[in-house]
Each structure stands twice: as C-alpha cells, then as structure tokens.
CSV table of C-alpha atoms and ligand atoms in Angstrom, one decimal:
chain,number,residue,atom,x,y,z
A,9,MET,CA,58.8,236.7,-23.1
A,10,THR,CA,57.1,238.4,-26.5
A,11,ARG,CA,55.7,242.1,-26.3
A,12,THR,CA,53.4,243.3,-28.5
A,13,GLU,CA,52.8,247.3,-27.5
A,14,THR,CA,54.8,250.1,-28.4
A,15,HIS,CA,55.7,252.4,-25.6
A,16,THR,CA,58.1,255.6,-25.9
A,17,VAL,CA,62.3,256.1,-24.6
A,18,SER,CA,62.9,259.0,-23.8
A,19,VAL,CA,66.6,260.2,-23.1
A,20,GLY,CA,67.0,264.3,-22.5
A,21,THR,CA,64.8,265.7,-25.1
A,22,ASP,CA,64.7,263.5,-27.1
A,23,THR,CA,61.0,260.7,-27.3
A,24,VAL,CA,61.1,257.5,-29.6
A,25,GLN,CA,59.0,254.9,-30.1
A,26,CYS,CA,60.8,251.3,-29.1
A,27,GLY,CA,58.8,248.6,-30.8
A,28,PRO,CA,57.6,245.4,-29.0
A,29,ASP,CA,60.9,243.1,-28.7
A,30,GLN,CA,62.5,246.0,-29.8
A,31,ALA,CA,65.7,247.0,-28.1
A,32,ILE,CA,66.3,251.1,-26.6
A,33,LEU,CA,69.8,251.6,-28.7
A,34,ASP,CA,68.6,250.0,-32.1
A,35,ALA,CA,64.8,252.5,-31.2
A,36,PHE,CA,67.2,255.3,-31.0
A,37,LEU,CA,69.5,254.7,-33.5
A,38,ARG,CA,67.1,254.7,-36.2
A,39,GLY,CA,65.1,257.6,-34.8
A,40,GLY,CA,68.0,259.4,-35.7
A,41,VAL,CA,69.8,260.1,-31.3
A,42,TRP,CA,72.9,258.9,-30.5
A,43,MET,CA,74.3,256.7,-27.8
A,44,PRO,CA,77.3,255.1,-27.4
A,45,ASN,CA,77.8,251.8,-29.1
A,46,SER,CA,80.7,249.5,-29.9
A,47,CYS,CA,79.9,245.7,-30.2
A,48,ASN,CA,75.5,245.6,-30.8
A,49,GLN,CA,76.1,242.2,-28.6
A,50,GLY,CA,75.8,242.7,-25.0
A,51,THR,CA,80.6,242.3,-24.8
A,52,CYS,CA,81.3,245.7,-24.2
A,53,GLY,CA,79.4,247.3,-22.1
A,54,THR,CA,79.9,250.5,-24.7
A,55,CYS,CA,76.0,251.2,-24.7
A,56,LYS,CA,75.3,251.4,-20.3
A,57,LEU,CA,73.1,253.6,-19.2
A,58,ARG,CA,70.9,254.3,-16.4
A,59,VAL,CA,67.0,253.7,-16.2
A,60,VAL,CA,65.0,257.1,-14.4
A,61,SER,CA,61.8,256.0,-14.7
A,62,GLY,CA,59.7,253.0,-16.1
A,63,SER,CA,61.5,249.5,-16.1
A,64,VAL,CA,63.3,247.7,-19.1
A,65,ASP,CA,63.6,244.4,-19.8
A,66,HIS,CA,67.1,243.6,-19.7
A,67,ARG,CA,66.5,240.4,-22.1
A,68,ARG,CA,69.9,239.1,-22.8
A,69,SER,CA,72.3,241.1,-21.2
A,70,PRO,CA,75.3,238.7,-20.5
A,71,ASP,CA,75.5,238.7,-16.2
A,72,SER,CA,79.5,239.9,-16.8
A,73,THR,CA,78.8,242.8,-18.6
A,74,LEU,CA,75.7,243.5,-17.0
A,75,SER,CA,75.4,242.7,-12.8
A,76,ALA,CA,73.0,241.5,-10.9
A,77,ALA,CA,73.6,244.7,-8.9
A,78,GLU,CA,73.8,246.7,-11.6
A,79,ARG,CA,70.5,245.4,-12.7
A,80,ASP,CA,68.6,246.8,-9.1
A,81,ALA,CA,70.2,249.7,-9.1
A,82,GLY,CA,68.8,251.0,-12.3
A,83,PHE,CA,71.5,250.2,-15.5
A,84,ALA,CA,70.8,248.5,-18.2
A,85,LEU,CA,72.1,247.8,-21.9
A,86,ALA,CA,70.3,249.3,-24.4
A,87,CYS,CA,71.1,246.9,-27.1
A,88,GLN,CA,70.1,244.4,-25.2
A,89,ALA,CA,67.3,246.2,-23.2
A,90,ALA,CA,63.7,246.7,-24.5
A,91,PRO,CA,60.9,249.2,-22.1
A,92,CYS,CA,57.9,247.2,-20.9
A,93,GLY,CA,56.2,250.5,-20.6
A,94,ASP,CA,57.0,254.0,-21.3
A,95,THR,CA,60.5,254.7,-19.9
A,96,VAL,CA,63.7,257.1,-19.0
A,97,VAL,CA,66.9,256.5,-19.5
A,98,GLU,CA,69.8,258.2,-19.1
A,99,ARG,CA,74.0,258.2,-20.3
A,100,LEU,CA,76.0,257.3,-18.0
A,101,ASP,CA,79.2,259.9,-20.8
A,102,SER,CA,79.4,262.5,-21.1
A,103,ALA,CA,80.5,262.5,-24.7
A,104,PRO,CA,79.2,265.3,-26.8
A,105,ALA,CA,76.7,263.3,-29.2
A,106,ALA,CA,77.7,261.9,-32.7
A,107,THR,CA,77.1,262.5,-35.8
A,108,VAL,CA,74.0,259.7,-36.8
A,109,HIS,CA,73.4,258.3,-39.4
A,110,ALA,CA,69.6,257.1,-38.7
A,111,LEU,CA,70.0,253.4,-38.7
A,112,ARG,CA,68.3,251.1,-40.9
A,113,ASP,CA,67.5,247.7,-42.8
A,114,LEU,CA,69.4,247.6,-45.9
A,115,VAL,CA,69.1,245.3,-49.1
A,116,GLY,CA,72.1,244.4,-51.4
A,117,THR,CA,73.4,242.3,-54.4
A,118,VAL,CA,76.9,241.2,-54.5
A,119,SER,CA,79.4,242.9,-56.9
A,120,GLY,CA,82.9,241.3,-56.2
A,121,ILE,CA,84.6,238.2,-53.7
A,122,GLU,CA,87.7,238.0,-54.3
A,123,ASN,CA,90.9,236.2,-53.1
A,124,ILE,CA,92.7,239.4,-51.4
A,125,ALA,CA,94.7,237.1,-49.1
A,126,ARG,CA,95.1,233.1,-47.1
A,127,ASP,CA,92.1,232.8,-46.3
A,128,THR,CA,90.5,236.9,-46.3
A,129,ARG,CA,88.3,237.7,-49.2
A,130,ARG,CA,86.7,240.9,-50.2
A,131,LEU,CA,83.1,241.5,-50.5
A,132,LEU,CA,81.5,243.8,-52.9
A,133,VAL,CA,77.8,244.8,-52.0
A,134,THR,CA,76.0,247.2,-54.3
A,135,LEU,CA,73.2,248.8,-51.9
A,136,ASP,CA,69.8,249.7,-53.7
A,137,SER,CA,70.2,252.2,-52.3
A,138,PRO,CA,73.3,254.5,-50.7
A,139,LEU,CA,74.0,254.4,-46.7
A,140,GLU,CA,75.7,257.6,-45.6
A,141,PHE,CA,78.4,256.7,-42.7
A,142,SER,CA,80.9,257.5,-40.8
A,143,ALA,CA,84.7,256.5,-41.5
A,144,GLY,CA,84.8,254.0,-39.3
A,145,GLN,CA,81.5,252.9,-39.1
A,146,TYR,CA,80.9,248.6,-39.2
A,147,VAL,CA,77.1,247.3,-40.8
A,148,GLU,CA,75.6,243.4,-40.0
A,149,LEU,CA,74.7,240.8,-42.6
A,150,ARG,CA,72.4,238.5,-42.0
A,151,VAL,CA,73.1,235.2,-42.2
A,152,PRO,CA,70.8,233.7,-44.5
A,153,GLY,CA,68.9,230.2,-43.0
A,154,SER,CA,69.5,231.4,-39.7
A,155,ASP,CA,68.5,234.6,-36.9
A,156,GLN,CA,71.6,236.0,-37.2
A,157,GLY,CA,73.9,238.9,-38.0
A,158,ARG,CA,77.4,238.8,-38.5
A,159,GLN,CA,79.4,242.4,-38.7
A,160,TYR,CA,82.0,243.3,-40.6
A,161,SER,CA,83.3,247.2,-41.2
A,162,MET,CA,83.1,249.5,-44.3
A,163,ALA,CA,86.5,249.5,-46.0
A,164,ASN,CA,85.1,252.1,-48.1
A,165,SER,CA,85.5,256.1,-48.2
A,166,PRO,CA,81.6,257.1,-47.1
A,167,SER,CA,81.7,259.5,-50.4
A,168,GLU,CA,81.1,255.5,-52.1
A,169,SER,CA,77.6,255.0,-50.5
A,170,LYS,CA,76.6,252.5,-53.2
A,171,VAL,CA,79.0,249.5,-53.2
A,172,LEU,CA,80.3,248.4,-49.7
A,173,GLU,CA,83.5,246.8,-49.4
A,174,PHE,CA,83.9,244.1,-47.2
A,175,HIS,CA,87.4,242.4,-46.1
A,176,ILE,CA,86.2,238.5,-44.0
A,177,ARG,CA,88.6,236.4,-42.5
A,178,ARG,CA,87.8,233.4,-42.6
A,179,GLN,CA,86.9,231.9,-39.6
A,180,PRO,CA,87.4,227.5,-40.0
A,181,GLY,CA,83.4,226.0,-39.4
A,182,GLY,CA,82.2,229.7,-38.9
A,183,LEU,CA,78.8,229.8,-39.1
A,184,ALA,CA,78.9,233.1,-41.9
A,185,THR,CA,82.7,232.5,-43.9
A,186,ASP,CA,82.6,229.0,-44.1
A,187,ASN,CA,79.0,227.9,-44.8
A,188,TRP,CA,77.8,231.3,-45.8
A,189,ILE,CA,81.1,234.0,-47.9
A,190,PHE,CA,83.6,231.4,-48.4
A,191,GLY,CA,80.8,228.7,-49.5
A,192,PRO,CA,77.9,229.1,-51.6
A,193,LEU,CA,78.0,233.2,-52.1
A,194,SER,CA,77.7,233.6,-55.7
A,195,VAL,CA,78.2,237.0,-57.1
A,196,GLY,CA,74.5,238.4,-57.7
A,197,ASP,CA,73.3,236.9,-54.7
A,198,ARG,CA,71.0,239.7,-52.1
A,199,VAL,CA,72.5,240.5,-48.4
A,200,ASP,CA,70.3,242.4,-46.0
A,201,MET,CA,72.0,243.6,-43.3
A,202,VAL,CA,71.4,246.7,-40.8
A,203,GLY,CA,73.2,249.3,-40.5
A,204,PRO,CA,75.3,251.5,-40.1
A,205,LEU,CA,77.1,250.5,-36.3
A,206,GLY,CA,79.8,252.0,-34.1
A,207,ASP,CA,80.8,255.2,-32.8
A,208,PHE,CA,84.2,254.0,-34.4
A,209,CYS,CA,84.6,257.2,-36.4
A,210,LEU,CA,86.7,259.4,-37.9
A,211,ASP,CA,87.0,262.2,-36.2
A,212,THR,CA,85.6,265.0,-38.7
A,213,ASP,CA,86.2,267.8,-37.1
A,214,ASP,CA,90.8,267.0,-36.5
A,215,ASP,CA,93.5,266.9,-39.7
A,216,GLY,CA,96.2,266.9,-37.7
A,217,PRO,CA,98.6,263.9,-37.9
A,218,MET,CA,97.1,260.8,-37.1
A,219,ILE,CA,98.3,257.0,-37.1
A,220,LEU,CA,96.7,254.2,-37.7
A,221,LEU,CA,97.7,250.6,-36.5
A,222,GLY,CA,94.8,247.9,-37.3
A,223,GLY,CA,95.5,243.9,-37.6
A,224,GLY,CA,94.6,241.1,-39.4
A,225,THR,CA,91.1,242.7,-41.1
A,226,GLY,CA,90.6,245.5,-39.0
A,227,LEU,CA,92.8,246.7,-41.6
A,228,ALA,CA,89.0,247.6,-43.2
A,229,PRO,CA,87.7,250.4,-40.9
A,230,LEU,CA,91.8,252.2,-41.0
A,231,LYS,CA,91.9,251.8,-44.9
A,232,SER,CA,88.0,253.8,-44.2
A,233,ILE,CA,89.5,256.0,-42.7
A,234,ALA,CA,92.3,256.6,-43.6
A,235,ALA,CA,90.3,257.0,-47.2
A,236,GLN,CA,88.3,259.7,-46.2
A,237,ALA,CA,90.6,262.1,-44.3
A,238,LEU,CA,93.1,262.4,-47.3
A,239,ARG,CA,90.4,263.1,-49.4
A,240,ALA,CA,89.2,265.9,-47.4
A,241,THR,CA,93.0,267.3,-46.2
A,242,PRO,CA,95.5,265.4,-49.6
A,243,ASP,CA,98.8,266.6,-47.2
A,244,ARG,CA,97.8,265.3,-44.6
A,245,THR,CA,100.1,263.4,-42.4
A,246,VAL,CA,98.9,259.6,-41.9
A,247,HIS,CA,100.4,256.7,-41.0
A,248,LEU,CA,99.0,253.3,-41.2
A,249,TYR,CA,100.3,250.3,-40.4
A,250,HIS,CA,99.2,247.3,-40.7
A,251,GLY,CA,100.4,244.0,-38.5
A,252,VAL,CA,99.8,240.3,-39.8
A,253,ARG,CA,101.9,236.8,-39.5
A,254,GLU,CA,103.4,236.0,-42.7
A,255,GLU,CA,103.6,237.5,-45.7
A,256,ALA,CA,100.7,235.9,-47.5
A,257,ASP,CA,98.5,237.7,-45.0
A,258,LEU,CA,99.0,240.9,-46.4
A,259,TYR,CA,96.6,242.5,-48.8
A,260,ASP,CA,95.9,245.8,-50.3
A,261,VAL,CA,99.6,246.8,-50.5
A,262,ASP,CA,99.9,247.6,-53.7
A,263,LEU,CA,96.9,250.5,-53.8
A,264,PHE,CA,98.7,251.4,-50.1
A,265,GLN,CA,101.7,251.9,-52.7
A,266,GLU,CA,99.9,253.8,-54.5
A,267,TRP,CA,98.8,256.2,-52.0
A,268,GLU,CA,102.3,256.9,-51.1
A,269,ARG,CA,103.0,257.9,-54.1
A,270,ALA,CA,100.5,260.6,-54.5
A,271,HIS,CA,99.7,261.5,-51.2
A,272,PRO,CA,103.5,263.1,-50.0
A,273,GLY,CA,102.1,262.8,-46.3
A,274,PHE,CA,100.9,259.4,-46.8
A,275,ARG,CA,103.4,256.1,-44.9
A,276,TYR,CA,102.4,252.4,-44.9
A,277,ARG,CA,104.1,250.1,-42.6
A,278,PRO,CA,103.4,247.1,-44.0
A,279,CYS,CA,104.9,244.2,-40.2
A,280,LEU,CA,104.5,240.6,-39.6
A,281,SER,CA,105.1,239.5,-36.6
A,282,ASP,CA,106.3,235.2,-37.8
A,283,GLN,CA,108.1,235.7,-40.8
A,284,THR,CA,111.3,237.5,-41.4
A,285,TRP,CA,111.6,239.7,-45.0
A,286,PRO,CA,113.0,242.4,-46.3
A,287,GLY,CA,110.7,244.3,-44.6
A,288,ARG,CA,109.2,245.3,-40.5
A,289,THR,CA,109.0,242.4,-38.9
A,290,GLY,CA,107.7,241.9,-34.8
A,291,TYR,CA,104.3,243.3,-34.0
A,292,VAL,CA,102.8,245.7,-35.4
A,293,THR,CA,103.2,247.9,-31.5
A,294,ASP,CA,106.9,247.9,-31.4
A,295,ALA,CA,107.5,248.8,-35.2
A,296,PHE,CA,104.9,252.5,-34.3
A,297,VAL,CA,106.9,252.3,-30.6
A,298,ASP,CA,110.6,252.2,-32.8
A,299,ASP,CA,109.9,254.6,-35.3
A,300,PHE,CA,108.4,258.0,-33.0
A,301,ASP,CA,110.5,259.4,-29.9
A,302,SER,CA,106.9,261.3,-28.7
A,303,CYS,CA,103.2,261.7,-31.1
A,304,ARG,CA,101.8,264.9,-29.2
A,305,GLY,CA,99.2,265.4,-31.1
A,306,TYR,CA,98.6,262.6,-32.8
A,307,SER,CA,96.1,260.8,-33.6
A,308,GLY,CA,95.5,257.7,-33.5
A,309,TYR,CA,93.5,254.4,-34.3
A,310,LEU,CA,93.5,251.0,-33.7
A,311,CYS,CA,91.8,247.8,-34.9
A,312,GLY,CA,91.9,244.1,-34.3
A,313,PRO,CA,92.7,241.4,-31.7
A,314,PRO,CA,92.1,243.2,-27.9
A,315,ALA,CA,95.1,241.7,-27.4
A,316,MET,CA,96.6,244.8,-30.3
A,317,VAL,CA,94.4,247.0,-29.3
A,318,ASP,CA,95.9,246.9,-25.5
A,319,ALA,CA,99.6,247.0,-26.3
A,320,GLY,CA,98.2,249.8,-28.2
A,321,VAL,CA,96.5,251.6,-26.1
A,322,LYS,CA,99.7,251.2,-23.9
A,323,ALA,CA,102.1,252.2,-26.6
A,324,PHE,CA,100.7,255.6,-27.5
A,325,LYS,CA,100.1,256.7,-24.3
A,326,ARG,CA,104.3,255.6,-23.9
A,327,ARG,CA,104.6,258.2,-27.0
A,328,ARG,CA,102.4,261.0,-25.7
A,329,MET,CA,99.8,260.4,-27.4
A,330,ALA,CA,96.6,262.2,-25.3
A,331,PRO,CA,94.2,259.9,-24.8
A,332,ARG,CA,91.5,262.0,-25.2
A,333,ARG,CA,92.5,261.3,-28.8
A,334,ILE,CA,92.6,257.6,-29.4
A,335,PHE,CA,89.5,256.0,-31.0
A,336,ARG,CA,90.0,251.8,-30.9
A,337,GLU,CA,87.6,249.0,-32.0
A,338,LYS,CA,88.7,244.9,-30.9
A,339,PHE,CA,87.2,242.4,-32.4
A,340,THR,CA,84.5,241.1,-30.9
A,341,PRO,CA,83.7,237.8,-31.1
A,342,ALA,CA,79.8,236.3,-32.3
A,343,VAL,CA,77.9,236.0,-29.6
B,5,LIG,S1,77.1,246.2,-24.7
B,5,LIG,FE1,75.8,247.5,-26.2
B,5,LIG,S2,77.1,248.1,-27.3
B,5,LIG,FE2,78.5,246.6,-26.3
C-alpha cells in the first residue's frame, strides 16, 4: 500500500510529522526525538513500542521479531511501522533519553580505499557537510543501482566529523562488498548515506575504566569509542581486545601500539583464535577472563558476531561487571 498523507506521531510531549511511507523511527530521529534503536531492519526488537491511539501499518515487520499476538496487543516496531493516521505511541523501556544527533541524508566523496587486512578494507568518505554523531554509531550506505543499504560503524572519533572511516569485510557474493566496495568503487566516487543511527555509544557521563572487546571489523566502533574516551581523558584506563582468526586478519596494530606509548592507561590485546603466534591465542573472551579476576567498577563495550558478543556478556558478568555498564552491538546480517 502506498500512502500519500502525512500524519502526526507523538511520544510523551514530543510530536513529529511522519511522511507517506515513512517509518515512525525515521520520523522521530529526523525530528531530533530519541527512540531506542539498533538494527533498523526489524531484526533486533530494540525499537518495539506500544501504540496508544491510532493505528499503524506494520509493513515488513518480521513475525520472528513481532508476533501476531503482539500486533493484536498493540505493539509495533518503530523502524518498520508507518502510521495510518495521527498516532500516539509509548516507549517500552525506562532508559533516560540519549543524546540525539538528528538523522539526515548525507552525501560524500570517497577519499581513500585501502586494503588493511585479509579481505578487509578501510574506506574514507569526505562528507559535503560535517556529521555530528556519538562514538559507536553507524550510518547506512546506499548501494548504487539497488534499493538497498548496508550499515557500517564509524571508526573515527566524532571530533573528526568531516571524514568518516569505515572498516569493511568482504562477503563472498555480497551486494555491497564483492559487487561494489571491493569492485568498481573508486576514489572520487560519490556516496549516498543516511545517519547517524544506533544506540551503541560511548557513555560520556562516565570516565571510569573500560574494557572494549571486538571481533573482526567489530573493532570499528570500538576504535571510535577508545579515541573519544582518550581524547577526553588521556590517562583513562582502556583495555582494547581485538579477536580475529589469524595474524593476516589484524589491522591498525601499529596505531594501537602508538596509543599504548602515548596513553599510560591504554592496553591493546590482539588475540588469534586459529593460529599460534608469540601473542595471545584462543578466543578473545577467554583472554579477557584470564587477565581479570574482577572488573567491578569497569564499563564494557562489545561488538562483533552474536556468539562472541553473548560470550563476552557472560564473561563480563562472571568478572562482576554491573549489567547496566555492559554495552553491546551484534553484527546483524543484511535483510
Ligand atoms: S527491530 Fe527496530 S531497531 Fe531493530
């Protein structure tokens, strides 16, 4: 169904206009109103809300994330649902509203493409106008010639708001990787994006010790978080663990070793799961457990494949990290 009318959508004291075929979440974020969100493709359930009055078209909300019983009970996914008339919704979470950097359409020019590890590229995009974002957030790159987008976290500090850095792992046959970023994409090409998105962000109210645990290109948002944290508090205790399969998959090693020399509280721990070498071997979560008897008082940030993130959450709790101090982002396959 294609809608033509604009409707109002309200949450608490905030009201925004929602255009034809626009998702409620998109309307709120573009209007500068915070809503919890993570995957923005209907798979994580983070944006689930309750429709208090009015009605919505659930559009492509998957049954696995929003059951028929939930729909009947008035629940909806903000990242998928569009209002059918003026609508009032309420958030299900009790978390305080986070900082909102208004969502917007972005255009930039590719200013760097570099092979940094096996099947991994660093992509630099210089924006036409700077982007305000929180360390840990991502943007969605529009794949040319398709109606699809792919999500990549910024690896640069938010203080460098004109040039975005992305770490991209090749997916065999991938629409965005094999067919574009590892194919015809060249320096000078124009790139359309939308962002910033996601709630996986550095908690800027906290300057306590932190542990960052990333798998593969899950390093990207952690690099941004570490850079921002060390910029604010240069002697802050930051332990960065990077888990990959083999040494050929590691990248930015020299940079992190340089950070170790420049920041007395920064520790970099690369870990290989499938290769013996002079450094740490095994799963990155096990390396963390071996290193810490207790991490009470620490914050933990995790990003990578779902199994690694789940194992990391368990490891953090085992070492007495407060659950509310654990922040996580799982790779979600493109829908
Ligand atoms: S399901 Fe909406 S943000 Fe993940």
